[in-house]
Amino acid sequence: STDARELLVTTDEGVESFSPDQLRAMRDEFQRFLLEYQFGLREVETKLGILRDEFLQMHDYNPIEHVSSRVKTADSLVEKVIRKGVEPNFDAIRGAITDIAGIRVTTSFSKDAYRLFDLLTAQDDITVRAVKDYIAEPKENGYKSLHVIVEVPVFLSTGRVDVAVEVQFRTIAMDFWASLEHKIYYKYDGAVPDGLLAELREAAQVATTLDLRMEALHDQVRALPRDEEADAAREVTADKARTLLEALQRYNTGGGPTLDAG
Ligand code: 0O2
């Protein structure tokens, strides 16, 4: 006789039953499996945050517009396991599905996408598992993005695990295009009409042209010599502000009203 609370699962091999304790253990194992990917994301996000802050400090320039990240939902993971015919055990899933943890890095310009890719993948605790450069070689539909699967070590109480994280680098224009294409693709359930596909390809061309023109403009502006007159004016204003501050400090400490900052 079977405990009423047991779960019966029908598989090709017949009917299997799971007790509540077994189900709880499976749930805990699944949660722990996904948690490793959360930690992997955190490690890579920290690395990207450090690169961004250091860039700002050293070059007065922020190469990152936006970072978003997600761990695949259980539903979407199960769907992919079935679609790809992966053995339903954690080791097989770990090996076969490399986008359980995903980060998207949006940059202003495509050279920043490559620069961040180089800086991240050069770090000696990062192992590169695969690279797909859809910026250099866009997909047939016009999709552009630089993808890399990296492995990052995560240190748990039980020891080290190397976690796979997919990082996608793309410009704002590429991201705008990809989000729209994604929505259209899902709306038509994959069967997008030919006319719309052609328009999407054309829009991808426009996005590429925009990227190139914006990058050229940006390079021109950065190559301009600094406006020395404006620098001098800023210096005078800063001097006046300092004098005023000193006068106010003297006033506060009883030195009397000597507000002669000019
Ligand atoms: P989601 O919802 O973003 O997670 P894979 O299916 O991942 O095992 P594949 O297709 O060879 O293998 O991987 P690839 O080419 O690196 O693409 C993976 C991800 O890139 C996709 O994840 C999308 O996020 C993005 N991507 C790839 N091609 C396209 C495209 O044509 N249009 C758009 N909008 N995004 C694309 P998912 O899991 O498909 O989707």
Short mmCIF file of C-alpha atoms and ligand atoms in Angstrom, two decimals:
data_model
loop_
_atom_site.label_atom_id
_atom_site.label_comp_id
_atom_site.label_asym_id
_atom_site.label_seq_id
_atom_site.Cartn_x
_atom_site.Cartn_y
_atom_site.Cartn_z
CA SER A 1 0.00 0.00 0.00
CA THR A 2 1.18 3.50 -0.81
CA ASP A 3 1.12 6.50 1.54
CA ALA A 4 -1.73 8.76 0.35
CA ARG A 5 0.65 11.70 0.19
CA GLU A 6 3.04 9.94 -2.14
CA LEU A 7 3.47 11.34 -5.62
CA LEU A 8 3.13 8.88 -8.46
CA VAL A 9 5.06 9.68 -11.61
CA THR A 10 4.56 7.77 -14.83
CA THR A 11 7.71 7.36 -16.88
CA ASP A 12 8.69 5.14 -19.83
CA GLU A 13 9.92 2.60 -17.26
CA GLY A 14 6.57 2.48 -15.45
CA VAL A 15 5.12 4.20 -12.40
CA GLU A 16 7.53 5.55 -9.78
CA SER A 17 6.43 6.82 -6.40
CA PHE A 18 8.05 9.49 -4.23
CA SER A 19 7.48 9.98 -0.51
CA PRO A 20 7.09 13.48 0.98
CA ASP A 21 10.62 13.22 2.40
CA GLN A 22 12.01 12.30 -0.97
CA LEU A 23 10.12 15.20 -2.58
CA ARG A 24 11.43 17.63 0.04
CA ALA A 25 15.00 16.41 -0.54
CA MET A 26 14.57 16.84 -4.31
CA ARG A 27 13.18 20.36 -3.84
CA ASP A 28 16.11 21.30 -1.59
CA GLU A 29 18.60 19.90 -4.06
CA PHE A 30 16.99 21.88 -6.90
CA GLN A 31 17.02 25.09 -4.86
CA ARG A 32 20.67 24.58 -4.01
CA PHE A 33 21.45 23.90 -7.68
CA LEU A 34 19.85 27.21 -8.71
CA LEU A 35 21.49 29.07 -5.81
CA GLU A 36 24.93 28.25 -7.21
CA TYR A 37 23.94 30.12 -10.36
CA GLN A 38 22.77 33.13 -8.29
CA PHE A 39 26.22 33.19 -6.69
CA GLY A 40 27.92 32.87 -10.08
CA LEU A 41 25.93 35.87 -11.31
CA ARG A 42 26.93 37.86 -8.26
CA GLU A 43 30.62 37.17 -8.85
CA VAL A 44 30.48 38.29 -12.48
CA GLU A 45 28.32 41.33 -11.64
CA THR A 46 30.87 42.39 -9.05
CA LYS A 47 33.66 42.09 -11.62
CA LEU A 48 31.70 44.24 -14.08
CA GLY A 49 30.88 46.79 -11.38
CA ILE A 50 34.56 47.08 -10.45
CA LEU A 51 35.55 47.59 -14.10
CA ARG A 52 32.89 50.28 -14.49
CA ASP A 53 33.90 52.16 -11.32
CA GLU A 54 37.58 51.97 -12.16
CA PHE A 55 36.93 53.24 -15.69
CA LEU A 56 34.99 56.18 -14.32
CA GLN A 57 37.77 57.01 -11.88
CA MET A 58 40.69 56.57 -14.31
CA HIS A 59 39.25 57.74 -17.61
CA ASP A 60 36.28 59.86 -16.55
CA TYR A 61 34.20 57.63 -18.79
CA ASN A 62 31.57 54.95 -18.16
CA PRO A 63 31.65 52.18 -20.79
CA ILE A 64 28.55 50.45 -19.33
CA GLU A 65 25.08 51.83 -19.89
CA HIS A 66 23.15 49.08 -18.17
CA VAL A 67 23.56 45.58 -16.68
CA SER A 68 20.71 43.13 -16.19
CA SER A 69 20.82 39.57 -14.99
CA ARG A 70 18.58 36.62 -14.36
CA VAL A 71 18.63 32.98 -13.34
CA LYS A 72 16.41 30.89 -15.61
CA THR A 73 13.07 30.09 -14.05
CA ALA A 74 12.46 26.45 -13.13
CA ASP A 75 9.77 26.23 -15.85
CA SER A 76 12.00 27.57 -18.58
CA LEU A 77 14.85 25.31 -17.45
CA VAL A 78 12.64 22.21 -17.52
CA GLU A 79 11.33 23.22 -20.96
CA LYS A 80 14.91 23.50 -22.27
CA VAL A 81 15.96 20.18 -20.68
CA ILE A 82 13.08 18.46 -22.51
CA ARG A 83 13.64 20.34 -25.81
CA LYS A 84 17.34 19.45 -25.85
CA GLY A 85 16.78 15.89 -24.67
CA VAL A 86 19.13 16.31 -21.70
CA GLU A 87 19.22 13.52 -19.08
CA PRO A 88 17.22 14.79 -16.12
CA ASN A 89 20.03 14.83 -13.57
CA PHE A 90 21.93 17.82 -12.22
CA ASP A 91 25.34 16.90 -13.62
CA ALA A 92 23.96 16.40 -17.12
CA ILE A 93 22.02 19.69 -16.91
CA ARG A 94 25.08 21.56 -15.61
CA GLY A 95 27.11 20.34 -18.58
CA ALA A 96 24.51 20.83 -21.31
CA ILE A 97 22.67 24.02 -20.38
CA THR A 98 25.03 26.94 -20.15
CA ASP A 99 22.61 29.85 -19.93
CA ILE A 100 20.99 29.08 -16.58
CA ALA A 101 22.73 32.21 -15.28
CA GLY A 102 22.68 35.08 -17.77
CA ILE A 103 23.96 38.65 -17.70
CA ARG A 104 23.35 41.29 -20.35
CA VAL A 105 25.75 44.21 -20.54
CA THR A 106 24.57 47.16 -22.61
CA THR A 107 27.20 49.61 -23.81
CA SER A 108 27.02 52.85 -25.80
CA PHE A 109 29.45 51.70 -28.46
CA SER A 110 30.48 48.34 -29.87
CA LYS A 111 34.15 48.96 -29.10
CA ASP A 112 33.16 49.14 -25.42
CA ALA A 113 31.44 45.76 -25.76
CA TYR A 114 34.72 44.25 -27.00
CA ARG A 115 36.79 46.13 -24.42
CA LEU A 116 34.67 44.82 -21.54
CA PHE A 117 34.70 41.33 -23.03
CA ASP A 118 38.53 41.46 -23.18
CA LEU A 119 38.87 42.81 -19.64
CA LEU A 120 36.49 40.25 -18.15
CA THR A 121 37.82 37.20 -20.00
CA ALA A 122 41.46 38.13 -19.27
CA GLN A 123 40.88 37.79 -15.50
CA ASP A 124 42.75 34.74 -14.28
CA ASP A 125 39.90 33.19 -12.29
CA ILE A 126 37.68 33.27 -15.37
CA THR A 127 37.61 30.35 -17.81
CA VAL A 128 36.11 30.91 -21.25
CA ARG A 129 33.99 27.98 -22.39
CA ALA A 130 32.58 29.37 -25.65
CA VAL A 131 32.37 32.60 -27.61
CA LYS A 132 29.84 33.56 -30.27
CA ASP A 133 30.52 36.87 -31.95
CA TYR A 134 27.27 37.88 -33.59
CA ILE A 135 28.58 41.47 -33.86
CA ALA A 136 31.29 40.44 -36.31
CA GLU A 137 28.95 37.89 -37.89
CA PRO A 138 25.31 38.86 -37.36
CA LYS A 139 22.65 36.18 -37.51
CA GLU A 140 20.57 35.81 -40.68
CA ASN A 141 17.68 37.76 -39.08
CA GLY A 142 19.96 40.71 -38.20
CA TYR A 143 20.63 39.81 -34.53
CA LYS A 144 23.88 41.27 -33.18
CA SER A 145 25.51 40.65 -29.81
CA LEU A 146 28.76 39.28 -28.42
CA HIS A 147 28.12 36.14 -26.35
CA VAL A 148 30.52 34.39 -24.03
CA ILE A 149 30.04 31.49 -21.65
CA VAL A 150 32.44 31.89 -18.76
CA GLU A 151 33.08 29.76 -15.72
CA VAL A 152 33.62 31.56 -12.46
CA PRO A 153 34.64 29.93 -9.18
CA VAL A 154 32.23 30.23 -6.27
CA PHE A 155 33.40 29.25 -2.80
CA LEU A 156 30.75 27.51 -0.70
CA SER A 157 30.97 25.99 2.77
CA THR A 158 31.39 22.66 0.97
CA GLY A 159 34.20 23.90 -1.25
CA ARG A 160 34.70 25.39 -4.69
CA VAL A 161 32.25 25.06 -7.57
CA ASP A 162 32.82 26.47 -11.03
CA VAL A 163 29.64 28.05 -12.28
CA ALA A 164 28.80 28.73 -15.94
CA VAL A 165 27.46 32.20 -16.69
CA GLU A 166 26.41 33.47 -20.12
CA VAL A 167 27.36 37.10 -20.69
CA GLN A 168 25.89 39.00 -23.63
CA PHE A 169 27.52 42.30 -24.61
CA ARG A 170 25.61 44.60 -26.96
CA THR A 171 25.09 48.28 -27.73
CA ILE A 172 21.91 50.18 -26.87
CA ALA A 173 20.88 50.04 -30.55
CA MET A 174 21.47 46.26 -30.73
CA ASP A 175 19.55 45.80 -27.49
CA PHE A 176 16.61 47.88 -28.73
CA TRP A 177 16.45 45.77 -31.89
CA ALA A 178 16.78 42.44 -30.03
CA SER A 179 14.00 43.25 -27.53
CA LEU A 180 11.60 44.17 -30.31
CA GLU A 181 12.51 41.11 -32.39
CA HIS A 182 12.07 38.88 -29.32
CA LYS A 183 8.57 40.29 -28.73
CA ILE A 184 7.59 39.85 -32.39
CA TYR A 185 9.01 36.31 -32.44
CA TYR A 186 6.92 35.30 -29.43
CA LYS A 187 3.81 37.10 -30.67
CA TYR A 188 3.90 35.02 -33.87
CA ASP A 189 5.07 31.93 -32.02
CA GLY A 190 8.15 31.73 -34.24
CA ALA A 191 6.23 31.95 -37.55
CA VAL A 192 6.92 35.64 -38.32
CA PRO A 193 5.52 36.75 -41.71
CA ASP A 194 8.12 37.34 -44.45
CA GLY A 195 7.33 41.05 -44.79
CA LEU A 196 7.99 41.63 -41.11
CA LEU A 197 11.23 39.61 -41.24
CA ALA A 198 12.45 41.79 -44.11
CA GLU A 199 11.58 44.94 -42.14
CA LEU A 200 13.44 43.61 -39.12
CA ARG A 201 16.53 42.96 -41.25
CA GLU A 202 16.32 46.51 -42.59
CA ALA A 203 15.88 47.92 -39.08
CA ALA A 204 19.00 45.99 -38.01
CA GLN A 205 20.92 47.74 -40.81
CA VAL A 206 19.66 51.12 -39.60
CA ALA A 207 20.73 50.25 -36.05
CA THR A 208 24.21 49.34 -37.31
CA THR A 209 24.49 52.63 -39.21
CA LEU A 210 23.39 54.55 -36.12
CA ASP A 211 26.00 52.72 -34.01
CA LEU A 212 28.76 53.60 -36.47
CA ARG A 213 27.76 57.26 -36.73
CA MET A 214 27.42 57.71 -32.97
CA GLU A 215 30.77 56.06 -32.40
CA ALA A 216 32.45 58.30 -35.01
CA LEU A 217 30.87 61.38 -33.41
CA HIS A 218 31.99 60.31 -29.97
CA ASP A 219 35.56 59.77 -31.23
CA GLN A 220 35.55 63.25 -32.78
CA VAL A 221 34.40 64.88 -29.55
CA ARG A 222 36.96 63.05 -27.44
CA ALA A 223 39.74 64.06 -29.86
CA LEU A 224 38.91 67.78 -29.48
CA PRO A 225 41.49 69.76 -27.49
CA ARG A 226 40.15 70.85 -24.12
CA ASP A 227 38.73 74.33 -24.19
CA GLU A 228 41.43 76.19 -22.26
CA GLU A 229 39.35 79.32 -21.74
CA ALA A 230 36.54 77.29 -20.17
CA ASP A 231 39.11 75.51 -17.97
CA ALA A 232 40.52 78.87 -16.83
CA ALA A 233 37.01 80.18 -16.06
CA ARG A 234 36.29 77.07 -13.98
CA GLU A 235 39.54 77.63 -12.09
CA VAL A 236 38.59 81.26 -11.25
CA THR A 237 35.15 80.12 -10.02
CA ALA A 238 36.77 77.42 -7.86
CA ASP A 239 39.19 79.99 -6.38
CA LYS A 240 36.34 82.31 -5.52
CA ALA A 241 34.38 79.48 -3.93
CA ARG A 242 37.40 78.52 -1.81
CA THR A 243 37.93 82.11 -0.65
CA LEU A 244 34.25 82.44 0.23
CA LEU A 245 34.31 79.17 2.16
CA GLU A 246 37.37 80.28 4.12
CA ALA A 247 35.73 83.61 4.92
CA LEU A 248 32.60 81.85 6.14
CA GLN A 249 34.68 79.50 8.29
CA ARG A 250 36.49 82.48 9.86
CA TYR A 251 33.13 84.15 10.44
CA ASN A 252 31.76 81.04 12.13
CA THR A 253 34.76 80.71 14.41
CA GLY A 254 34.34 84.31 15.59
CA GLY A 255 36.77 86.01 13.24
CA GLY A 256 34.13 88.60 12.30
CA PRO A 257 32.49 89.43 8.97
CA THR A 258 35.26 89.52 6.41
CA LEU A 259 33.28 88.53 3.32
CA ASP A 260 35.65 90.02 0.76
CA ALA A 261 35.67 87.18 -1.75
CA GLY A 262 35.18 89.60 -4.68
P1 0O2 B 1 16.20 34.07 -23.48
O1 0O2 B 1 14.75 34.17 -23.22
O2 0O2 B 1 16.83 35.40 -23.81
O3 0O2 B 1 16.97 33.32 -22.43
P2 0O2 B 1 20.94 27.73 -26.70
O4 0O2 B 1 19.53 27.62 -27.27
O5 0O2 B 1 21.09 28.91 -25.75
O6 0O2 B 1 21.43 26.47 -26.09
P3 0O2 B 1 22.06 28.91 -28.99
O7 0O2 B 1 20.78 29.35 -29.58
O8 0O2 B 1 23.09 28.35 -29.91
O9 0O2 B 1 21.91 27.85 -27.88
O10 0O2 B 1 22.71 30.10 -28.17
P4 0O2 B 1 23.00 31.55 -28.63
O11 0O2 B 1 22.99 31.67 -30.11
O12 0O2 B 1 24.23 31.96 -27.91
O13 0O2 B 1 21.73 32.36 -28.09
C1 0O2 B 1 21.38 32.35 -26.76
C2 0O2 B 1 20.64 33.61 -26.36
O14 0O2 B 1 21.00 34.70 -27.22
C3 0O2 B 1 19.14 33.53 -26.49
O15 0O2 B 1 18.65 32.94 -25.33
C4 0O2 B 1 18.75 35.00 -26.62
O16 0O2 B 1 18.83 35.67 -25.38
C5 0O2 B 1 19.87 35.52 -27.49
N1 0O2 B 1 19.54 35.38 -28.92
C6 0O2 B 1 20.12 34.52 -29.79
N2 0O2 B 1 19.60 34.67 -31.00
C7 0O2 B 1 18.66 35.65 -30.94
C8 0O2 B 1 17.79 36.26 -31.89
O17 0O2 B 1 17.76 35.92 -33.06
N3 0O2 B 1 16.97 37.24 -31.42
C9 0O2 B 1 16.97 37.65 -30.13
N4 0O2 B 1 16.12 38.62 -29.79
N5 0O2 B 1 17.78 37.07 -29.19
C10 0O2 B 1 18.62 36.09 -29.59
P5 0O2 B 1 17.25 32.18 -25.32
O18 0O2 B 1 17.38 31.08 -24.34
O19 0O2 B 1 16.84 31.82 -26.71
O20 0O2 B 1 16.24 33.22 -24.82
#
